[in-house]
XYZ file of C-alpha atoms in Angstrom:
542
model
C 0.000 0.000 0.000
C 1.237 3.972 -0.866
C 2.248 5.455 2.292
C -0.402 8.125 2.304
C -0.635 11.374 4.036
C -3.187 14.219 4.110
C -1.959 17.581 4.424
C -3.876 20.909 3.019
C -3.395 22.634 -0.099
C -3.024 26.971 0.624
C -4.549 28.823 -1.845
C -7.468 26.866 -3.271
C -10.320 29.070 -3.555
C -13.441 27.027 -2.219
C -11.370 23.974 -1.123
C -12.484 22.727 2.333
C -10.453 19.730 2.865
C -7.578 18.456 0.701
C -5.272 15.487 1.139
C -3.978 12.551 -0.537
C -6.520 9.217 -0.181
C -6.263 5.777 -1.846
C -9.170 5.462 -4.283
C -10.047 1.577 -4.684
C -10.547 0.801 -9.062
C -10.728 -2.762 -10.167
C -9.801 -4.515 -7.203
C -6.642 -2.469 -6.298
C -5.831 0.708 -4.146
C -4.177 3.883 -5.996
C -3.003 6.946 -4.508
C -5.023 10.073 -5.095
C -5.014 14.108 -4.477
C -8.452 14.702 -3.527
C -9.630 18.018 -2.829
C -13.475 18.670 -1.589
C -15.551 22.125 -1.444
C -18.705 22.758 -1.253
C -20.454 21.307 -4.072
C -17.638 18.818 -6.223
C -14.856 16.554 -4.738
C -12.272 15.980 -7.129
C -9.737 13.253 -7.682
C -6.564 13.570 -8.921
C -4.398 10.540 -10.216
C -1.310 12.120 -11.697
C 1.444 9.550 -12.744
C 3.424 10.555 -9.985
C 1.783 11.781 -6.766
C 4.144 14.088 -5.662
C 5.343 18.171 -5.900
C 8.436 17.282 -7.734
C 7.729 15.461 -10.469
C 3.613 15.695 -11.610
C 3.693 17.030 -15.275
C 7.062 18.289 -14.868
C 5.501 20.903 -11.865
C 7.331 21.404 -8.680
C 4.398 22.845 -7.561
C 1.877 20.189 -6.347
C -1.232 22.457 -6.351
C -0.423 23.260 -10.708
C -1.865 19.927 -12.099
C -1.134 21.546 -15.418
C 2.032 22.959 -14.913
C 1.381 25.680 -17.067
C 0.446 23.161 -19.916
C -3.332 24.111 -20.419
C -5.917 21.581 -21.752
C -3.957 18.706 -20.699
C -5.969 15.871 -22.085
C -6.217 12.173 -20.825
C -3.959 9.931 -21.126
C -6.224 7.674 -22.250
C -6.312 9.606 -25.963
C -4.376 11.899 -27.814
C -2.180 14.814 -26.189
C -1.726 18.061 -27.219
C 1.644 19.569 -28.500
C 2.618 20.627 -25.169
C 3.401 17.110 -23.686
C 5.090 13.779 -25.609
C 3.100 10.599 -24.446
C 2.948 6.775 -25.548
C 0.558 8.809 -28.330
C 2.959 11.187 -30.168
C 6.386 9.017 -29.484
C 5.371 6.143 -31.370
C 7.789 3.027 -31.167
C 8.789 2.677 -34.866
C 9.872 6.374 -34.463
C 12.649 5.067 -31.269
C 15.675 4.437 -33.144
C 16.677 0.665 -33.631
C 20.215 1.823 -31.289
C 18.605 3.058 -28.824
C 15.937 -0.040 -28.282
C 16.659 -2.044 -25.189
C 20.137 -0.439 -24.717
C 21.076 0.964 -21.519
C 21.590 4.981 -21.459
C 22.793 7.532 -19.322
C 20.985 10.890 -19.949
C 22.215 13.846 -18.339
C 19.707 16.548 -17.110
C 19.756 19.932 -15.612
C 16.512 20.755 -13.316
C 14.978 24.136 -14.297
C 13.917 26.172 -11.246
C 10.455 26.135 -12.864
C 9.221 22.715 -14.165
C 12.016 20.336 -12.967
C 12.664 17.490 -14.880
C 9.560 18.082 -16.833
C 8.229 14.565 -17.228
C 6.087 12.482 -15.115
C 6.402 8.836 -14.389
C 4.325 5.552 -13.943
C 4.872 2.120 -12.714
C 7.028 0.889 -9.750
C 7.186 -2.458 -7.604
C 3.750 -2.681 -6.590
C 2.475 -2.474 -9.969
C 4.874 -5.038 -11.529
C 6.830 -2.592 -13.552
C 9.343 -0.594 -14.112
C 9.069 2.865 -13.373
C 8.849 4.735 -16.655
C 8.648 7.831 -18.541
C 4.383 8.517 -19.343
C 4.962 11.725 -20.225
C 7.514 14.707 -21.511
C 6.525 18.505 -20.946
C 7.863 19.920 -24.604
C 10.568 22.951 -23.976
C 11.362 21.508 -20.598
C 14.820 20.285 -19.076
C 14.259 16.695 -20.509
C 12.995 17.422 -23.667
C 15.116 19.862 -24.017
C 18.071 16.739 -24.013
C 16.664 15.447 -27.063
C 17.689 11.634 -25.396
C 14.404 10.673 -23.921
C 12.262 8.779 -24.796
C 8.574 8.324 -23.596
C 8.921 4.694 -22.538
C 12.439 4.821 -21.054
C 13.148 2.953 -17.909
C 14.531 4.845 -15.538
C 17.373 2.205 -13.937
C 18.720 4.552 -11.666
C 19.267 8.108 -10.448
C 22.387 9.704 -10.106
C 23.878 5.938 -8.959
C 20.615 5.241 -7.000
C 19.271 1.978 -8.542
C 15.506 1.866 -8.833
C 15.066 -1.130 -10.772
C 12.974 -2.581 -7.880
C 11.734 0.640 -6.387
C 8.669 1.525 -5.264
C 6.605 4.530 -7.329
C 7.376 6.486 -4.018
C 10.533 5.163 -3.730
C 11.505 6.416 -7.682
C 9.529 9.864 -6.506
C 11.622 10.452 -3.350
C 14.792 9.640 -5.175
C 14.484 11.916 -8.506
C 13.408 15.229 -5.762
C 16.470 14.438 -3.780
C 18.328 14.116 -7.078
C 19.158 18.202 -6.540
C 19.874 19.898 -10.226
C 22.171 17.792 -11.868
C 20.740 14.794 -12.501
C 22.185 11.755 -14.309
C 19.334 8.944 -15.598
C 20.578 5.552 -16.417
C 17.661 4.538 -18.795
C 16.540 1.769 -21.048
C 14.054 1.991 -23.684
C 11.015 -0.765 -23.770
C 8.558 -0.892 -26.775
C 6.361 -4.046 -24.539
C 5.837 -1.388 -21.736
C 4.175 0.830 -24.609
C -0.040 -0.097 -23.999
C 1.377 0.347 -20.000
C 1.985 3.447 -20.684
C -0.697 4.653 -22.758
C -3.440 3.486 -20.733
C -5.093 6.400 -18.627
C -4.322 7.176 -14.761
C -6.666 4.930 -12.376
C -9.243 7.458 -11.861
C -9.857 7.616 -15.294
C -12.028 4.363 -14.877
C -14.016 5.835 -12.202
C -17.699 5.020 -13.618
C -20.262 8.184 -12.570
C -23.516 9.345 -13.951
C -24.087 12.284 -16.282
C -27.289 13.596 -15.096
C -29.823 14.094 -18.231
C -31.317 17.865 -18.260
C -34.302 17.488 -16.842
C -32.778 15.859 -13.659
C -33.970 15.611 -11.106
C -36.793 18.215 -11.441
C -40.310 17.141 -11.387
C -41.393 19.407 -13.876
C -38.156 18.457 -15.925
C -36.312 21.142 -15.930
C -33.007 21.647 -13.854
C -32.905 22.127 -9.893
C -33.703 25.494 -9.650
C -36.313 28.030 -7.761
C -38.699 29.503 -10.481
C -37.984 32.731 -8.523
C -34.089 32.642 -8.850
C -31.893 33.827 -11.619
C -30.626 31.210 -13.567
C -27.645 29.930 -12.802
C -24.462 28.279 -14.471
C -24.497 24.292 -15.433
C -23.097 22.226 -12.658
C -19.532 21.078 -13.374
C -19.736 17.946 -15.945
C -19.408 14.930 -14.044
C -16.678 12.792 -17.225
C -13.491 15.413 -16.819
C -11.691 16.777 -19.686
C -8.620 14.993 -18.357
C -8.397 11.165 -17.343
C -6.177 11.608 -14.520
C -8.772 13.810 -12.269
C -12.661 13.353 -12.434
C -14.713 15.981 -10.516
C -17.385 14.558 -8.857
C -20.633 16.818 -7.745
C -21.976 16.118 -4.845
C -25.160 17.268 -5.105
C -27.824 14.292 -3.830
C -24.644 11.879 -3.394
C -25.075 9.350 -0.581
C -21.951 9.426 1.435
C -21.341 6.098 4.025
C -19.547 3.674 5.128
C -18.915 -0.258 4.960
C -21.601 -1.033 2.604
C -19.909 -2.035 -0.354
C -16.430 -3.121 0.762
C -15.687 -4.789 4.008
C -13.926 -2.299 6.086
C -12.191 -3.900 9.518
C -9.502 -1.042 10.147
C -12.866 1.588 9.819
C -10.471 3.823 7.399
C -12.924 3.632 4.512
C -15.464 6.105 2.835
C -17.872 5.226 0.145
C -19.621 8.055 -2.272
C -22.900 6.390 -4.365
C -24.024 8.639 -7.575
C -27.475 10.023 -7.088
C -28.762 7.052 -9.228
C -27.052 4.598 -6.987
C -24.997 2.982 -9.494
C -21.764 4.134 -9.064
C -19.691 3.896 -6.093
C -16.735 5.483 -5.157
C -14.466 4.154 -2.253
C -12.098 5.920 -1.097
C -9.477 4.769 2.040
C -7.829 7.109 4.370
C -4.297 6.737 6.606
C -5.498 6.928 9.836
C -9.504 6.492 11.807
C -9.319 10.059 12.795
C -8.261 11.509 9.318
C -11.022 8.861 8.099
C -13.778 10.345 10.703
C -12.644 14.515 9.739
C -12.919 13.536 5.995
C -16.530 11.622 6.445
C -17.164 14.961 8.715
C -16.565 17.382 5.688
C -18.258 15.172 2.661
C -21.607 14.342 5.304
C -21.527 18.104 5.681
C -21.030 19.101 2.375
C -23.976 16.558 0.670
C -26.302 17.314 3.970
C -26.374 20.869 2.965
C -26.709 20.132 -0.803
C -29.468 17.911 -0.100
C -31.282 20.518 1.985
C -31.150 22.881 -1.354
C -32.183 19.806 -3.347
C -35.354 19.479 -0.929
C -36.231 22.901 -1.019
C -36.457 23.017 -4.883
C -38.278 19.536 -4.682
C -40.921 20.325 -2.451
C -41.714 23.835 -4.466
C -42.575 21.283 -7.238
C -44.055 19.137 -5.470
C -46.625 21.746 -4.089
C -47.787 22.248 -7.743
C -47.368 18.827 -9.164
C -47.868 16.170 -6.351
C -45.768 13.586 -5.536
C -46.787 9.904 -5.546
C -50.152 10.822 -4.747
C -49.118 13.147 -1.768
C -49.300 16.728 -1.832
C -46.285 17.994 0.487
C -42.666 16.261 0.604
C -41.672 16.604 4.544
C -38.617 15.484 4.601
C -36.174 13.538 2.152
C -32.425 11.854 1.876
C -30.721 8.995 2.187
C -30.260 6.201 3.884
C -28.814 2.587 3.751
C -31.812 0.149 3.750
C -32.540 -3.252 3.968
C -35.510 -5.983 4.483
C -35.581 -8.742 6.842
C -34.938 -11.413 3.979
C -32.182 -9.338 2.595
C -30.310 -10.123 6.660
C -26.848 -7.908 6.431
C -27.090 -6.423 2.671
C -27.502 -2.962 3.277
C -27.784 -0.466 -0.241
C -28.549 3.328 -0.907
C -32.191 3.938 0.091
C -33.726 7.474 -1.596
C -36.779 7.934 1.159
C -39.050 10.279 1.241
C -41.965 11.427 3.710
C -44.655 13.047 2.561
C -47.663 13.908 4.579
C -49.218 10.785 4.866
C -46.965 8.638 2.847
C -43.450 6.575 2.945
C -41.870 6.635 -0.573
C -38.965 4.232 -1.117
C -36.911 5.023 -4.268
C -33.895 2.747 -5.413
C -32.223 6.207 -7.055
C -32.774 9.648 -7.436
C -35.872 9.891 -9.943
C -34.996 11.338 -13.226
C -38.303 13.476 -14.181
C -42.002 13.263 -13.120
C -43.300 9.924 -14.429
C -40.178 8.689 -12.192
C -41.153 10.499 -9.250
C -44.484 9.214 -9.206
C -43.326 5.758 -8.970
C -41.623 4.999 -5.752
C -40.179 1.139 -5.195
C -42.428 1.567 -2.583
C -44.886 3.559 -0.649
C -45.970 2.915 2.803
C -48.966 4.580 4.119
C -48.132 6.547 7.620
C -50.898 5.421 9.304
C -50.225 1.927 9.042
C -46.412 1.881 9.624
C -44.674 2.202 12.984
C -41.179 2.293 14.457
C -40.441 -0.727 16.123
C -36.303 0.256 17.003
C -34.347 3.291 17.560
C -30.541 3.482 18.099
C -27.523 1.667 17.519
C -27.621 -2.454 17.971
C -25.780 -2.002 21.660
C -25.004 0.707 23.706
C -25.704 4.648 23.525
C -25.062 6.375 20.680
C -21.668 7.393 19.883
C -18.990 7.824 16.921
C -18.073 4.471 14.918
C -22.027 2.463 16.223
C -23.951 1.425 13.782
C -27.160 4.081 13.822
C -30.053 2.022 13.182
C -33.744 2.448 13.316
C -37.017 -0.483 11.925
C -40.365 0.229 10.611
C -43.198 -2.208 10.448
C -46.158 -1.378 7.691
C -49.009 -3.573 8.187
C -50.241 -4.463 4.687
C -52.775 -6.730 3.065
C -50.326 -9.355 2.661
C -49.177 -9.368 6.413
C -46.289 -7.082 7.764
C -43.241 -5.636 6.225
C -40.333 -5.022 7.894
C -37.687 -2.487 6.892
C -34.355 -1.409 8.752
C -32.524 1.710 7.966
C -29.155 2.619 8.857
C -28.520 6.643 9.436
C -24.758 8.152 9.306
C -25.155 10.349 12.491
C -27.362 10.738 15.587
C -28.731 13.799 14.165
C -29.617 12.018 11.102
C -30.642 9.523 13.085
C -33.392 11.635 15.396
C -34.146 13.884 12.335
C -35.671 10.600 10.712
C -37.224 8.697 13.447
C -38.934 12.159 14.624
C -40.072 12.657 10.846
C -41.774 9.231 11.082
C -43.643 9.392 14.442
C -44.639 12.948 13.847
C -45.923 12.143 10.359
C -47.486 9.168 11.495
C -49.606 11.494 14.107
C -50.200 14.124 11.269
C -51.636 11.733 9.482
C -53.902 10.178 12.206
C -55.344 13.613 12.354
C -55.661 14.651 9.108
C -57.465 10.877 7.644
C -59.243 10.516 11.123
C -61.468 7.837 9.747
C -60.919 3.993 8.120
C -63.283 1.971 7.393
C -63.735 -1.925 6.444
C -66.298 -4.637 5.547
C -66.330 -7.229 8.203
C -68.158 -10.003 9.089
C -69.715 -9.815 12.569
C -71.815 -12.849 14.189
C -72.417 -13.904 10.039
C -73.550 -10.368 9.384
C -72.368 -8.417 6.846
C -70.733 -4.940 8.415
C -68.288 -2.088 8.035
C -66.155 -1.539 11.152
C -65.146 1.870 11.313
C -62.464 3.610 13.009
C -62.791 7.008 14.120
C -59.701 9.190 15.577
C -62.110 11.283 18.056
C -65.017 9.199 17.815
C -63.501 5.314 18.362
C -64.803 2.411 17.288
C -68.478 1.216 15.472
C -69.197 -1.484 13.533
C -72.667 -1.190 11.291
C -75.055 -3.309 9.854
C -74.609 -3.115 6.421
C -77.903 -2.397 4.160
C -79.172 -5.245 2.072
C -80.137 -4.533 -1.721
C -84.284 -4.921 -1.016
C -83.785 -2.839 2.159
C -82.351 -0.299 -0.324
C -85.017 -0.290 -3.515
C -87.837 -0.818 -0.390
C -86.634 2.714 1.261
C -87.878 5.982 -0.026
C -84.929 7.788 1.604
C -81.247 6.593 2.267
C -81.625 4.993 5.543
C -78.678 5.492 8.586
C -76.957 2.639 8.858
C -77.775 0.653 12.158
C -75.073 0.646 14.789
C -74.194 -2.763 16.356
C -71.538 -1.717 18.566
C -69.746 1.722 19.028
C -67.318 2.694 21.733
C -64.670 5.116 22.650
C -61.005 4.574 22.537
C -60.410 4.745 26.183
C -63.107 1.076 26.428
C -60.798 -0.413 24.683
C -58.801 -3.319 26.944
C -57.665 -5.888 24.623
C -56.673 -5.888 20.476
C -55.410 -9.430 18.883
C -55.434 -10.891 15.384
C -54.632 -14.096 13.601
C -52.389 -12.355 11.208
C -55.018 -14.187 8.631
C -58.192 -12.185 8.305
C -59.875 -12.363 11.844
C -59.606 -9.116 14.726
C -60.925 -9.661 17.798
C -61.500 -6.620 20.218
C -62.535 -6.724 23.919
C -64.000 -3.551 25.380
C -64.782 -4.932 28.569
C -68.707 -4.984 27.379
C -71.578 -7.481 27.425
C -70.468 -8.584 24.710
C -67.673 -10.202 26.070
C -64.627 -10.388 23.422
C -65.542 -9.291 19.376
C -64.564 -11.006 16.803
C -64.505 -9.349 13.121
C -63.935 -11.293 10.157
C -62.086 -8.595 7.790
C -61.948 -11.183 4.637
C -58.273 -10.517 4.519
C -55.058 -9.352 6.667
C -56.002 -7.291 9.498
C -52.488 -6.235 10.102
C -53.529 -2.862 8.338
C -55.875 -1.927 10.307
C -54.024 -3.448 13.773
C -51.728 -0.812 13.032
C -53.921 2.110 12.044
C -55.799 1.799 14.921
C -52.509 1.456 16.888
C -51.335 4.292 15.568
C -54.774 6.665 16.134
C -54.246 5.691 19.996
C -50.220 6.620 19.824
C -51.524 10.420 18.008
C -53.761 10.765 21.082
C -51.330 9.729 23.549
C -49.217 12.334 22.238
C -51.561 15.167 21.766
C -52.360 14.391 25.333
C -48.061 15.487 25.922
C -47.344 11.670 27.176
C -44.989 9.637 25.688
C -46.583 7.398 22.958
């Protein structure tokens, strides 16, 4: 593994945190410059890693060196720089082709060497010349080659060196430097293939993202403003990410025993970027700036949202409440935790697998669970109080026609954490108040009814009219009450988790039993959650 530090870069407008990370791409960990401000975090891969040496800069902070436009290295340069693309192999001179060379070089005071380097033991190669910065010190020798092998440096033998090993030893070469090079036409695709981060996969967000009107996320009342920065670079050795409705977490993807990981999911949740740290304390101030810096995104993203939403609907709701994400999981799906888009509306739990992309998308949630019927069942982490590095968890149980579903969520913080379960009990009681009344067809003692379930009024079942009753009767007639009584009656609720409810009120009667025809889980819990609204209207803990 790179030895990796994080130390700030002075002078970047807008940077917030800044540091060199290992970014994990196919399998492997590469060293990376990443720099985060408020709305991007970018990634830089240069060959090289270092202030001496990256595109012929001895200033770190100048990716370009003064070489504008530098492309990819994944396609063809411009005539600033020599790569793999410009010095072909059947333009290396037959001599000089797997001969061993010593090149002198004099350092410039701005641009050093002027070339940058890949390779080095932990990649299986040599370390080689990727790149030479045109007018500078080693191009200037005519007697390099893009391709060359650098053996040694000024006596120092790097022929099993390190990439940070062949760094250290050409800065500490001072400004005469000798190269003992060899030139190799196999390491030739090595070369030319672009810088790790080049493979980063990441969404390009359509135009109409994520609007639900389908146009960009902006206020109708504010100016318009500038396109967000593209997410594909111009250049394959840094990608700039935006962060706006990114999920940032941990240990979802990637096992993570030493807790120095950090994992950023594309708002369609297809793309992950991990991303490792030295140390657990650099790990928990990094996670501490990119939570920050998505959180308040996200808030913007809401706000612009729920304006739409207000016009438009959402799902079948009128008012978004609260929205973000989450990792989620069922009970069949055990330990397998993925990026959860949820949003609570005023009566409704929307589940969306990824940011939706337009209106038709937005009105068609994974899944929507109505308030009323859904509780929470667990709040906190699995063990223990809250506190930095526990698992933040909290359940909901929906009761349903087809029995109860179960959902766990996993929250990054405790404020996340009381932000969502508070969201969920309060809308749960909002929406006992504002529906106030469900009704069902039952069977009671082989009579046809409708129970109803009032939130002031409590409980009645009726005696359902029969067809004759209804042609014999001049006027509508009132349905005849069988039973009615008050929440507070109520001693005893049970169910067979089949179709049958049975109720005990302490009457005459002695225990009720309702045949529902189907589950009676949904209305277990609706009338569960009508009694936990009035608990808590009453200022008592429900």
């Amino acid at each position: 593994m790179a030895v990796v530090i994080s130390t700030g870069i002075s002078g970047a407008a807008g940077v917030q945190k800044s540091g060199y990370l290992e970014v994990l791409v196919r399998e492997r960990w590469h060293k990376v410059l990443a720099g985060l401000n408020e709305e991007t975090l970018t990634l830089s891969c240069e060959e090289t890693d270092t202030n001496g040496i990256t595109n012929g800069s001895y200033n770190g902070n100048n990716n370009t060196a003064g070489h504008p436009s530098d492309p990819a290295d994944d396609g063809p340069q411009t005539a600033t720089v020599r790569t793999a693309f410009t010095d072909l192999p059947e333009q290396v001179p037959e001599e000089i082709a797997n001969r061993k060379r010593c090149v002198k070089v004099t350092k410039q005071e701005v641009g050093g060497l002027g070339i940058s380097i890949k390779g080095g033991k932990e990649n299986k190669m040599p370390i080689l010349i990727s790149k030479i910065f045109k007018g500078l010190a080693a191009d200037q020798t005519q007697a390099l080659y893009v391709g060359d092998a650098i053996l040694s440096v000024n006596g120092v033998n790097l022929r099993d060196a390190t990439h940070d090993e062949a760094v250290q030893a050409l800065k500490r070469a001072g400004k005469e430097v000798t190269l003992e090079v060899k030139y190799m036409r196999e390491a030739t695709p090595y070369v030319k293939r672009g810088s790790p981060v080049s493979e980063i996969g990441w969404e390009t967000p359509p135009p109409e993202s994520p609007r639900l009107g389908g146009s960009p996320f902006t206020s109708s009342c504010d100016p318009p403003s500038p396109p967000p920065p593209p997410s594909l670079s111009l250049r394959g050795d840094r990608r700039c990410l935006p962060l706006k409705m990114c999920y940032v977490t941990r240990a979802m993807t990637t096992p993570d025993p030493e807790n120095r990981q950090l994992e950023l999911h594309s708002p369609d949740a297809r793309h992950t970027v991990v991303l490792r740290c030295p140390d657990q304390p650099s790990t928990l101030a990094w996670f501490s700036a990119m939570h920050s810096a998505t959180s308040a995104l996200a808030q913007r993203a809401m706000a612009e949202v729920v304006g739409n939403a207000a016009r438009t609907g959402i799902a079948g709701s009128k008012e978004i409440r609260h929205l973000g994400w989450l990792a989620g999981r069922t009970e069949s799906e055990k330990q397998r935790w993925k990026p959860v888009l949820v949003v609570v509306t005023e009566k409704d739990l929307l589940l969306y697998n990824g940011l939706p992309r337009g209106k038709e998308a937005w009105h068609s949630p994974a899944h929507t669970y109505p308030l009323l019927a859904t509780r929470l069942v667990h709040s906190g982490p699995d063990r223990g109080s809250p506190h930095s590095g526990t698992e933040l968890s909290f359940a909901t149980r929906t009761g349903t026609r087809l029995g109860i579903e179960a959902h766990m969520f996993r929250a990054e913080t405790t404020k996340d954490l009381s932000l969502w379960t508070r969201h969920i009990v309060n809308g749960c009681h909002a929406s006992a108040e504002m529906i106030k009344e469900v009704s069902t067809s039952c069977l009671y003692r082989s009579q046809e009814c409708r129970l109803v379930v009032h939130y002031e009024q409590g409980f009645s079942v009726l005696a359902e009219s029969s067809q004759a009753e209804e042609r014999g009767a001049h006027t509508p007639t009132r349905p005849r009450v069988l039973l009615s009584y008050p929440f507070e009656k109520l001693k005893m609720s049970s169910d067979d988790g089949v179709r049958m409810l049975f109720l005990d009120f302490g009457g005459k009667e002695g225990e009720i039993q309702l045949d529902l025809h189907s589950c009676p889980k949904p209305i277990v819990f609706i009338l569960h959650s009508f009694l936990s609204a009035k608990i808590s209207r009453l200022g008592l803990v429900a």
